CSV table of C-alpha atoms and ligand atoms in Angstrom, one decimal:
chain,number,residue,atom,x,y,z
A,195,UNK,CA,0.0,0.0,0.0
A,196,UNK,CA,3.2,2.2,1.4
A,197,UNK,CA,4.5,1.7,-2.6
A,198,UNK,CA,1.5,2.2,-4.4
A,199,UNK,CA,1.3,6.0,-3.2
A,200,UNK,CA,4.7,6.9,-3.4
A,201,UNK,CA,4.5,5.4,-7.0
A,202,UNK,CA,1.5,7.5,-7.1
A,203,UNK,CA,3.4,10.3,-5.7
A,204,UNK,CA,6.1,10.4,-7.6
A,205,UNK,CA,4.1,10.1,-10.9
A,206,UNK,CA,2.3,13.3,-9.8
A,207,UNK,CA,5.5,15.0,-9.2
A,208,UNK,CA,6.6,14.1,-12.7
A,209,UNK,CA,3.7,14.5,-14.5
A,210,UNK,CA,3.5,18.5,-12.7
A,211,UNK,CA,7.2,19.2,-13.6
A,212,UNK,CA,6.6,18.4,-16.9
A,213,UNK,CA,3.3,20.5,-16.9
A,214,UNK,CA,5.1,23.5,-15.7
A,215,UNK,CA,8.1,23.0,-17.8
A,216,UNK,CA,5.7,22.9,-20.9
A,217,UNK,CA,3.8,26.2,-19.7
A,218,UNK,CA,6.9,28.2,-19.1
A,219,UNK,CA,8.2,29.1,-22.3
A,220,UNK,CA,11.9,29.8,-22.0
A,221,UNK,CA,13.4,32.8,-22.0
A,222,UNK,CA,15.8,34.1,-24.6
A,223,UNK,CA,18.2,35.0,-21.8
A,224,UNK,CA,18.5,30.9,-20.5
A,225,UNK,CA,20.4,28.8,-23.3
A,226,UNK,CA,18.7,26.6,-25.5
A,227,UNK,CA,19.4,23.1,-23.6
A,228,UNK,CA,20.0,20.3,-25.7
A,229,UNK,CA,20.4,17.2,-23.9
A,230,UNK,CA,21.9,14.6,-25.9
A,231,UNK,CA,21.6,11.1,-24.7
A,232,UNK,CA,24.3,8.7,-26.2
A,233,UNK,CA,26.2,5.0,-25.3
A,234,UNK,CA,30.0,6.9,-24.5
A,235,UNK,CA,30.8,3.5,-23.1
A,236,UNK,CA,30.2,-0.3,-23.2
A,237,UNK,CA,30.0,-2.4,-26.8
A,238,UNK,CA,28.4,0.4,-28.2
A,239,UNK,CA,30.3,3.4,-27.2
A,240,UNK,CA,31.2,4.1,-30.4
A,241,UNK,CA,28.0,5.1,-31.5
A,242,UNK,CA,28.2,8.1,-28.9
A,243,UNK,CA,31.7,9.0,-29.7
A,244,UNK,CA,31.0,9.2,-33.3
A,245,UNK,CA,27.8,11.4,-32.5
A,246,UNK,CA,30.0,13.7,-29.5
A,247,UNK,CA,32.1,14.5,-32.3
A,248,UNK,CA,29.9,15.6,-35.2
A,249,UNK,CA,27.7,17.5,-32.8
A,250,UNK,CA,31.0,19.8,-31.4
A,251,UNK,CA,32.5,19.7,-35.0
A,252,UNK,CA,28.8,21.3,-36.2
A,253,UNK,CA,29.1,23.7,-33.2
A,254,UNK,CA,32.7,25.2,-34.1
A,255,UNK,CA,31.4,24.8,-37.3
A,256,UNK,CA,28.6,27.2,-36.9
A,257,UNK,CA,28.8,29.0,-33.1
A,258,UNK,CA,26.9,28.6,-29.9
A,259,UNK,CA,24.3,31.4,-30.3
A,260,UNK,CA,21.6,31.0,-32.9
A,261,UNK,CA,19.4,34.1,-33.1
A,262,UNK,CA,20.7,35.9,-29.9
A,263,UNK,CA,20.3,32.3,-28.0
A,264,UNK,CA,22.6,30.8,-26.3
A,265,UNK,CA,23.4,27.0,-27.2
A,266,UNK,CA,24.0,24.5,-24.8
A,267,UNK,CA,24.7,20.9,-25.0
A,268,UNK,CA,24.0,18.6,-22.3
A,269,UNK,CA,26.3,14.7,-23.0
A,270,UNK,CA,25.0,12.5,-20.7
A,271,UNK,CA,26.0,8.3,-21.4
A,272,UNK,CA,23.3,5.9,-20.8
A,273,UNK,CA,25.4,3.1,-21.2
A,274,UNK,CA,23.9,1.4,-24.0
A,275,UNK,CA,20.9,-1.3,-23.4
A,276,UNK,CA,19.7,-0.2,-20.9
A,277,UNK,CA,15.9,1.0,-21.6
A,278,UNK,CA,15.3,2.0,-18.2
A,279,UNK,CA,18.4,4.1,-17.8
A,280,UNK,CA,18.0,6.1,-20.9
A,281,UNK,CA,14.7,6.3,-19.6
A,282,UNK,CA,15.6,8.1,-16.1
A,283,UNK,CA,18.1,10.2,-17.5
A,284,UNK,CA,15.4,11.9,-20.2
A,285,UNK,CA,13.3,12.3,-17.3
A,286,UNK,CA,16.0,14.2,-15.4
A,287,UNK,CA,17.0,16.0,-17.9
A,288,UNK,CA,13.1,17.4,-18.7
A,289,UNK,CA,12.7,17.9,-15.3
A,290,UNK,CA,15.7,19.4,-13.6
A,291,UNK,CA,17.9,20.7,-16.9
A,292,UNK,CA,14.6,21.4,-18.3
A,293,UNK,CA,16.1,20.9,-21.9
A,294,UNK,CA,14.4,22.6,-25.0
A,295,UNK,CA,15.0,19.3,-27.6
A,296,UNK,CA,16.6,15.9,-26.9
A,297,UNK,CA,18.6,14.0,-28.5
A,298,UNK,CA,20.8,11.2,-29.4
A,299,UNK,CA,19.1,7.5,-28.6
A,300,UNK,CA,21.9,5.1,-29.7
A,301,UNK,CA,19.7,1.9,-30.7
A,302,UNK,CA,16.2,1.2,-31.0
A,303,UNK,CA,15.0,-0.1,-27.3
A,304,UNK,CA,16.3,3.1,-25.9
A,305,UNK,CA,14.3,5.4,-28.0
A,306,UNK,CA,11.7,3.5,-27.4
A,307,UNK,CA,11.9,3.9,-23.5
A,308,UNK,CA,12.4,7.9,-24.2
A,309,UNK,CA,9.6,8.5,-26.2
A,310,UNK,CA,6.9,8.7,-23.8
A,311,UNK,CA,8.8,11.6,-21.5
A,312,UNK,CA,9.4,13.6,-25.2
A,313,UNK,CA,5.4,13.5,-25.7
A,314,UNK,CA,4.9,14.2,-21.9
A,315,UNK,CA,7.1,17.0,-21.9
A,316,UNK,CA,6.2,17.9,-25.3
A,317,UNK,CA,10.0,18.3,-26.6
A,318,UNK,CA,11.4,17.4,-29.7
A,319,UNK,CA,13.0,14.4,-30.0
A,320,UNK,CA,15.9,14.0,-32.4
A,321,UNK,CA,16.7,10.3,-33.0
A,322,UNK,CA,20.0,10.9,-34.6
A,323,UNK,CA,21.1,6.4,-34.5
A,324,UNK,CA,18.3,3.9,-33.7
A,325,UNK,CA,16.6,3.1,-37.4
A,326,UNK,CA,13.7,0.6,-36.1
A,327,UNK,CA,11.0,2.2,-38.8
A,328,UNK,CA,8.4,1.9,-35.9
A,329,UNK,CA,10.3,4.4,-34.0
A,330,UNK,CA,9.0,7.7,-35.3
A,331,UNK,CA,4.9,6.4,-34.2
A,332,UNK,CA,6.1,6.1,-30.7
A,333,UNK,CA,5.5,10.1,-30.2
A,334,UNK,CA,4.7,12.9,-32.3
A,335,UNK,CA,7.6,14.9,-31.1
A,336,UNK,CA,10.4,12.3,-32.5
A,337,UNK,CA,11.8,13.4,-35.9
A,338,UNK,CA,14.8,11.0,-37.1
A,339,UNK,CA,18.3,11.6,-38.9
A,340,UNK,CA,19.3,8.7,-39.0
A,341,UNK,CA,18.1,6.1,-41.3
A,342,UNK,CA,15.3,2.9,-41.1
A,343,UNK,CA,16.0,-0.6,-42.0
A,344,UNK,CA,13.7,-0.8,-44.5
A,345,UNK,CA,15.0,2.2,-46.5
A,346,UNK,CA,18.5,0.5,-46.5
A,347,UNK,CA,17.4,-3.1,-47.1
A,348,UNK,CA,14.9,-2.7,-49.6
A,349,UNK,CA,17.6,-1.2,-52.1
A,350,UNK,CA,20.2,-3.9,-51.6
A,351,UNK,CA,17.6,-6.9,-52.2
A,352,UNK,CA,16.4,-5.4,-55.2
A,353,UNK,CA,20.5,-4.9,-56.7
A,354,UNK,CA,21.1,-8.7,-55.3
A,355,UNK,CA,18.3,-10.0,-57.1
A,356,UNK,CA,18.2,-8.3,-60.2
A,357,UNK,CA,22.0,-7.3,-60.9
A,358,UNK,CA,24.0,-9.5,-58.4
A,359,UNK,CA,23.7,-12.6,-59.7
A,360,UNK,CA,22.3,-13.7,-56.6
A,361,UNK,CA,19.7,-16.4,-56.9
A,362,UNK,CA,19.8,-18.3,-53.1
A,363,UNK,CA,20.6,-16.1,-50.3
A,364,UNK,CA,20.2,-16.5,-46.2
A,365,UNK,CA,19.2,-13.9,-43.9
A,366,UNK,CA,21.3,-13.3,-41.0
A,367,UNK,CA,20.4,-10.6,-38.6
A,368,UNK,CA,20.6,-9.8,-34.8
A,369,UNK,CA,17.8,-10.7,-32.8
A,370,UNK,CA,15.6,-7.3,-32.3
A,371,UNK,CA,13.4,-4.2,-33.3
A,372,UNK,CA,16.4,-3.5,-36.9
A,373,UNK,CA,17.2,-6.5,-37.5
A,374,UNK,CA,13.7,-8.0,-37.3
A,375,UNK,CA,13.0,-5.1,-40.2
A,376,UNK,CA,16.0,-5.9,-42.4
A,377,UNK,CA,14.8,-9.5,-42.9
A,378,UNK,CA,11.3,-9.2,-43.3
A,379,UNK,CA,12.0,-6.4,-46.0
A,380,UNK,CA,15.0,-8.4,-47.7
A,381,UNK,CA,12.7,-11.6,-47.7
A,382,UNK,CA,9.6,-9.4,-49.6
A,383,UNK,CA,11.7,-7.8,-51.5
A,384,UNK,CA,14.3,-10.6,-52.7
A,385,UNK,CA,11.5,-13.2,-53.3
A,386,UNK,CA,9.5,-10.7,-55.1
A,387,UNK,CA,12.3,-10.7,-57.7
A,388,UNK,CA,12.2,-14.8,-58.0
A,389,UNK,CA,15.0,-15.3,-55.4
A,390,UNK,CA,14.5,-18.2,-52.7
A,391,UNK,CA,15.9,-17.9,-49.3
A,392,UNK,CA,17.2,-20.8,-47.9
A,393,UNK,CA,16.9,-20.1,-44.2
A,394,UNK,CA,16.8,-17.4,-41.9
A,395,UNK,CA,19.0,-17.3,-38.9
A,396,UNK,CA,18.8,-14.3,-36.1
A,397,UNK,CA,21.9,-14.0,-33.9
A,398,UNK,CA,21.3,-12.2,-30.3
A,399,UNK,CA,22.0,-9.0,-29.8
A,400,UNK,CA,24.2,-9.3,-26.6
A,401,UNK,CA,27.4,-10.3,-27.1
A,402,UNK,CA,27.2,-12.0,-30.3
A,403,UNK,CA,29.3,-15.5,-31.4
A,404,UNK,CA,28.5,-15.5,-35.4
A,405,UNK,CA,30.9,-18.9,-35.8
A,406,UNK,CA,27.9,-21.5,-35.8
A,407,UNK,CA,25.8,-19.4,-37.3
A,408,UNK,CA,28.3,-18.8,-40.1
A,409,UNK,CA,29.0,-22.6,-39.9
A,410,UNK,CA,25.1,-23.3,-40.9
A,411,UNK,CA,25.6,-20.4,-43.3
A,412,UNK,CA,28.2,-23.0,-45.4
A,413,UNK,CA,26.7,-25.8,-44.8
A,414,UNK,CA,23.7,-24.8,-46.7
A,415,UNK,CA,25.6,-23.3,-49.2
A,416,UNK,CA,23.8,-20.2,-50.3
A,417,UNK,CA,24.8,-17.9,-53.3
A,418,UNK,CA,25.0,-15.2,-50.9
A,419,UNK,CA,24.5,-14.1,-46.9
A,420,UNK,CA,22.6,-11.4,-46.1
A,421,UNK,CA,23.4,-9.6,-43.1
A,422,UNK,CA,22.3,-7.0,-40.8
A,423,UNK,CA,24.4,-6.1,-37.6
A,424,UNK,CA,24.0,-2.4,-35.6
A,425,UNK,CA,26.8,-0.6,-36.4
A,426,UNK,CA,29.5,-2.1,-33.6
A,427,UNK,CA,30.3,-5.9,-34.2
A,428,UNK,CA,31.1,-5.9,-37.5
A,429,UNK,CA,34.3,-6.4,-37.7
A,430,UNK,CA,34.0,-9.8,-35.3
A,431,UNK,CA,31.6,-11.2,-37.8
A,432,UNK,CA,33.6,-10.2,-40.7
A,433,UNK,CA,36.7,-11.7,-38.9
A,434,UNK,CA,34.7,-15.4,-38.6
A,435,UNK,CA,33.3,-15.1,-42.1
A,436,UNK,CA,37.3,-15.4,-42.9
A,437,UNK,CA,38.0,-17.7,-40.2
A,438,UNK,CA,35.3,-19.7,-41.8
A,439,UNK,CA,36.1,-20.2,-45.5
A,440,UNK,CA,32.6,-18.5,-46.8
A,441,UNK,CA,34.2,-16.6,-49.5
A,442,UNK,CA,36.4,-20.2,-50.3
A,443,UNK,CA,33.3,-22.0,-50.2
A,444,UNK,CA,31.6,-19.3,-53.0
A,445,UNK,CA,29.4,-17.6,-50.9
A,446,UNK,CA,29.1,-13.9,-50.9
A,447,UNK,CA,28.2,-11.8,-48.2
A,448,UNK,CA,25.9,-8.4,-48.7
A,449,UNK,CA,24.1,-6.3,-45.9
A,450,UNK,CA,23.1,-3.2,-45.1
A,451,UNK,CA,26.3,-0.7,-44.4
A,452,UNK,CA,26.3,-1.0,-40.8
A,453,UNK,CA,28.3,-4.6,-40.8
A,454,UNK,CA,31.1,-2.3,-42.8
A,455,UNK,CA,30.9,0.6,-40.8
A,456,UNK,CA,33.8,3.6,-41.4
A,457,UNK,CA,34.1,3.4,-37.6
A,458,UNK,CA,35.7,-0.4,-37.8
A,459,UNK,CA,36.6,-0.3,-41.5
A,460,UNK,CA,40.1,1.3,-41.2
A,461,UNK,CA,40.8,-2.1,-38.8
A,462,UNK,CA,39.3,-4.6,-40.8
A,463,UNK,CA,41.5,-6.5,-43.2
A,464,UNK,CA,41.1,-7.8,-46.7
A,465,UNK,CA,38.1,-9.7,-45.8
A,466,UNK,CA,36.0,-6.9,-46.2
A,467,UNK,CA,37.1,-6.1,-50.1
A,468,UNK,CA,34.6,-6.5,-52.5
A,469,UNK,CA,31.4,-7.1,-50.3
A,470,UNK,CA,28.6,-4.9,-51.5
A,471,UNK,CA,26.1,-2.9,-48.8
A,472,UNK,CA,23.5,-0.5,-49.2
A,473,UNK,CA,23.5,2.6,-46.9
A,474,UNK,CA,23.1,6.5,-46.5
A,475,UNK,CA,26.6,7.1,-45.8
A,476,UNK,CA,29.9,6.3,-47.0
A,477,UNK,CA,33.0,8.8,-45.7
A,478,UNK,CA,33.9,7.9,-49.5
A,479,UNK,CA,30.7,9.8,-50.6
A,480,UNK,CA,32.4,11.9,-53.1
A,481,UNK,CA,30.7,15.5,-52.6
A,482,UNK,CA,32.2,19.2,-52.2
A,483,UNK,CA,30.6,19.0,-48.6
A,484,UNK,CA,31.6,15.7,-47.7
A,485,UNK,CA,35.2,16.4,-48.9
A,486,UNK,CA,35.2,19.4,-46.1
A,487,UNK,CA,32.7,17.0,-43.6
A,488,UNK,CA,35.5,14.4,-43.2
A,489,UNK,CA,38.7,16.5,-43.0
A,490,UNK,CA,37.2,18.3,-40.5
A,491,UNK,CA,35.9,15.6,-38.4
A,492,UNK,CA,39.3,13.9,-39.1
A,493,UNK,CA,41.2,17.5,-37.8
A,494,UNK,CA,39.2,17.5,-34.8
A,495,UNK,CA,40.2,13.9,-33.9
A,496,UNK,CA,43.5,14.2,-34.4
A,497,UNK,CA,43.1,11.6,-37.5
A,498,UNK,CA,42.0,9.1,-34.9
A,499,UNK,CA,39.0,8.8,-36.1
A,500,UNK,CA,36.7,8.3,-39.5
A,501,UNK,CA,33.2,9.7,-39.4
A,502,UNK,CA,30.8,7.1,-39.9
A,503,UNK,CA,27.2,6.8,-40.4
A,504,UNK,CA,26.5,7.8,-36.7
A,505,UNK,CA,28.3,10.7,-37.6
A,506,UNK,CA,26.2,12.4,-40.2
A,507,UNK,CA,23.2,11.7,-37.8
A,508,UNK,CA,24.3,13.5,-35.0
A,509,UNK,CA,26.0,16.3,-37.6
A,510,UNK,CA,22.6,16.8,-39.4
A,511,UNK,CA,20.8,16.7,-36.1
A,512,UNK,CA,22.3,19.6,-34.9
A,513,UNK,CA,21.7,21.4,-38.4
A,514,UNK,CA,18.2,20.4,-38.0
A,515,UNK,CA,17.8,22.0,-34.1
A,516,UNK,CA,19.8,25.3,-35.5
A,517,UNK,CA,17.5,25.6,-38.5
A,518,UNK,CA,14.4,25.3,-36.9
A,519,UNK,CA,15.5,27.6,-33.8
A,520,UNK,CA,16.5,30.0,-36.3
A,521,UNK,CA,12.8,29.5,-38.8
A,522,UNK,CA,11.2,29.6,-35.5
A,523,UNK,CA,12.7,32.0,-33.3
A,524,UNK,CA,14.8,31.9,-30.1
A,525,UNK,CA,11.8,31.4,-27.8
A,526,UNK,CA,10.2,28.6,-29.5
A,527,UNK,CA,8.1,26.3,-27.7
A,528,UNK,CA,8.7,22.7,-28.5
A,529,UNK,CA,5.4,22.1,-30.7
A,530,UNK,CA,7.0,25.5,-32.9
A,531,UNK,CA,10.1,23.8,-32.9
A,532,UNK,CA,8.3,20.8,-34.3
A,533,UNK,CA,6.2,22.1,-36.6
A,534,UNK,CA,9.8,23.9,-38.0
A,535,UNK,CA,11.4,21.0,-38.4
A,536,UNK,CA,8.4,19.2,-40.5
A,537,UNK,CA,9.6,19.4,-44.1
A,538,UNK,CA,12.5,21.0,-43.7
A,539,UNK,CA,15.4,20.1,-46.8
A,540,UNK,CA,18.8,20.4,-47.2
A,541,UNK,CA,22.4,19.0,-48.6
A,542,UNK,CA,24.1,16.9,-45.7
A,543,UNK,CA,27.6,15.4,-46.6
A,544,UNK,CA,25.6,12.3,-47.1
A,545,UNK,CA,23.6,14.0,-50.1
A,546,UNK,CA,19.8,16.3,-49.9
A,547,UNK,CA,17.7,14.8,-47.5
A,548,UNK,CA,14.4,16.3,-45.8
A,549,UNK,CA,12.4,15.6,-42.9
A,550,UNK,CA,8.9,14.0,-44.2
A,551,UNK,CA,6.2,16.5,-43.1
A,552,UNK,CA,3.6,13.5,-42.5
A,553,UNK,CA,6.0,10.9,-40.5
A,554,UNK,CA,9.0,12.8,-39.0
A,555,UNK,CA,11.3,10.3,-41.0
A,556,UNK,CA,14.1,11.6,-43.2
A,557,UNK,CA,14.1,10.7,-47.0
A,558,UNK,CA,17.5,10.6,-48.3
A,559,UNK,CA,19.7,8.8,-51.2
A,560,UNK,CA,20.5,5.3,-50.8
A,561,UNK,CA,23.9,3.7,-52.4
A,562,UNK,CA,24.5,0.5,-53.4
A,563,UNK,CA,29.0,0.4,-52.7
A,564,UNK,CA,31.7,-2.1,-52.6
A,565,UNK,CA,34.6,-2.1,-50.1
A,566,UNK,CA,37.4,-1.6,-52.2
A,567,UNK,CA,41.3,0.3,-51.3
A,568,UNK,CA,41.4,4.1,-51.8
A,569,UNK,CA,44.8,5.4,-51.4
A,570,UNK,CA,45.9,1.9,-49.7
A,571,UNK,CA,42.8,2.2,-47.3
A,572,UNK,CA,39.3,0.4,-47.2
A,573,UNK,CA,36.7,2.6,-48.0
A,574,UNK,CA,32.9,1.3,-49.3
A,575,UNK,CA,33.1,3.4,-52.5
A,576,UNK,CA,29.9,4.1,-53.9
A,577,UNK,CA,28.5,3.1,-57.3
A,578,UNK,CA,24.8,3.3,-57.8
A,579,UNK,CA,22.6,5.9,-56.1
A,580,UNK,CA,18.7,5.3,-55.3
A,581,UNK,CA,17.4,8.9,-55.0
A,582,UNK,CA,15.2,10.2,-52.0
A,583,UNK,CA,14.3,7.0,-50.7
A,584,UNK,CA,11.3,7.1,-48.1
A,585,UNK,CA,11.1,4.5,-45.4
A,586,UNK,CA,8.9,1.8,-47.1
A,587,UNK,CA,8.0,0.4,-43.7
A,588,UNK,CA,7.4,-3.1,-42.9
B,95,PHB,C1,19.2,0.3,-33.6
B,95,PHB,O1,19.2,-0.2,-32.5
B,95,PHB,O2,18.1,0.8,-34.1
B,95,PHB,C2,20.4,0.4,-34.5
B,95,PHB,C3,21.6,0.5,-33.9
B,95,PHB,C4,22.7,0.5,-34.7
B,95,PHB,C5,22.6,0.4,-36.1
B,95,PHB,C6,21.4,0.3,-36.7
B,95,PHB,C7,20.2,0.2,-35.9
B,95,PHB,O3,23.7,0.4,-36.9
């Protein structure tokens, strides 16, 4: 009884700080809080350092005041996979920092947990990694950079089908909210085209041994394996697909770009030449503004680092947050903000991509590359471009 009204308590304390947060507009003289939620440690920290950078290379980039405001970024590290955490800490940050937008939301179960306190608080929600396509219907405030599943996927079964010579292929994907999208999409898609899938294997998402499902991959012996990892143990599953034989045995392995990430690239070995992925990003992308996106992310990290997909989500997150402050003016409340940001277009180093007016989702270019050696380093070079692709769903 005790716990049921302090539960009920505290709810009532939450639910009236984010009341009064939502009816005090803030005022020009606070900064603009940004609190951006991000994995900055565990198997997924690179995810957060990819995004930390491109969010304070976009702000020397472009200042700290946007339209007399202040601009200030709150980093806070949930750790990675843990809903609840990510949770707590948008809830603080609403409450006590009493941000203006959030941000970050490294894979799909913690947007999820976030989304509620975004529509409570009515902030916008930037998802600049998780690509789950359900993501953007959890709460009207989320708007995604990123990318979905679906919109990657669906290009890359089409090309294996149709140009790749690819006639038997097996899924491959980690067990949850992407991966569960990549395969249903690659299955339509594929079999649509007259391929057959052999079988469909899903790996789990914590800490992942791909050997016997690679082993089942061979013994089936499939033209191709199609695989879908988040953006983190690619390399381990490209080191067993050597370890293996695969590419001996004549099976090819295609996925969406996050297995051959520019984050792990520059460590992977000659395994990864000549597989072909489908993605919104390449640090490759040849561009005027991707030329000047990557030497200056590779400046501010003392070449330590290569932007990767992550990158360009955080990177165009920020231009979205400055763009709409600036359309709607420095004390904007968060449904202004919103409505700002709905339709809103512009050339990222990845290529022009807008934010659809009717889901929140961006529609960008998809390119079908190859991992080839550029200068004596691996680089997934692009080749055929898919313009403006929408997330097709599931
Ligand atoms: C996700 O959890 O939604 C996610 C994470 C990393 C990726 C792709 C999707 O590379």
């Amino acid at each position: 009884m005790k716990r049921i009204i302090k539960t009920a308590l505290a709810a009532a304390c939450l639910a009236t700080a984010a009341t009064s947060l939502v009816a005090a507009p803030a005022s020009a003289a606070e900064p603009f809080k940004i609190g951006l939620i991000v994995p900055m440690t565990g198997p997924f920290a690179s995810t957060g350092k990819q995004i930390d950078v491109a969010v304070k290379l976009y702000m020397q980039q472009h200042g700290d005041v946007v339209d007399g405001r202040k601009i200030q970024v709150i980093l806070r590290d949930d750790g990675g996979l843990q809903p609840e955490n990510t949770k707590r800490i948008a809830q603080e940050m609403v409450i006590q920092d009493k941000v203006n937008v959030l941000a970050g939301f490294g894979l799909t179960p913690l947007a999820f947990a976030a989304a509620p306190v975004a529509t409570q608080a009515k902030v916008p929600m930037i998802v600049m990694a998780a690509a789950t396509s359900s993501i953007v219907k959890k709460s009207p405030y989320i708007v995604r950079t990123s990318q979905t599943l679906p919109q990657n996927t669906a290009p890359l079964a089409d090309w294996a089908a149709t140009k790749g010579n690819i006639k038997t292929a097996i899924t491959l994907i980690t067990d949850y909210g992407p991966g569960h999208d990549a395969e249903k999409v690659f299955i339509k898609h594929f079999t649509d085209h007259g391929g057959k899938i052999l079988e469909s294997i899903r790996v789990p998402l914590q800490n992942p041994d791909f050997a016997p499902f690679l082993q089942r991959v061979k013994d089936a012996k499939p033209d191709a394996v199609f695989v879908f990892v988040p953006s983190g143990p690619g390399a381990a599953l490209m080191k067993q697909f050597k370890e293996k034989g695969l590419a001996q045995a004549g099976i090819k392995l295609i996925g969406t770009g996050d297995v051959l990430d520019d984050d792990l690239l520059p460590a992977m070995g000659d395994e990864a030449l000549g597989v072909v992925t489908a993605q919104h990003y390449s640090a490759a992308h040849n561009s005027p503004e991707n030329k000047a996106y990557v030497a200056a992310f590779e400046k501010l990290t003392n070449n330590k680092m290569r932007p990767n997909f992550m990158s360009v989500g955080g990177y165009d997150g920020m231009h979205l947050i400055y763009a709409a402050l600036k359309k709607a003016g420095p004390n904007a409340t968060g449904d202004q903000l919103l409505a700002a940001m709905k339709g809103m277009s512009w050339v990222s180093p990845r290529g022009p991509v807008s934010i659809d007016p009717q889901t929140r989702d961006i529609i960008q270019n998809v390119y079908i590359r190859k991992a080839e050696k550029v200068n004596g380093q691996i680089y997934n070079v692009e080749f055929e471009t898919i313009p403006n692709v929408k997330d097709p769903g599931v």
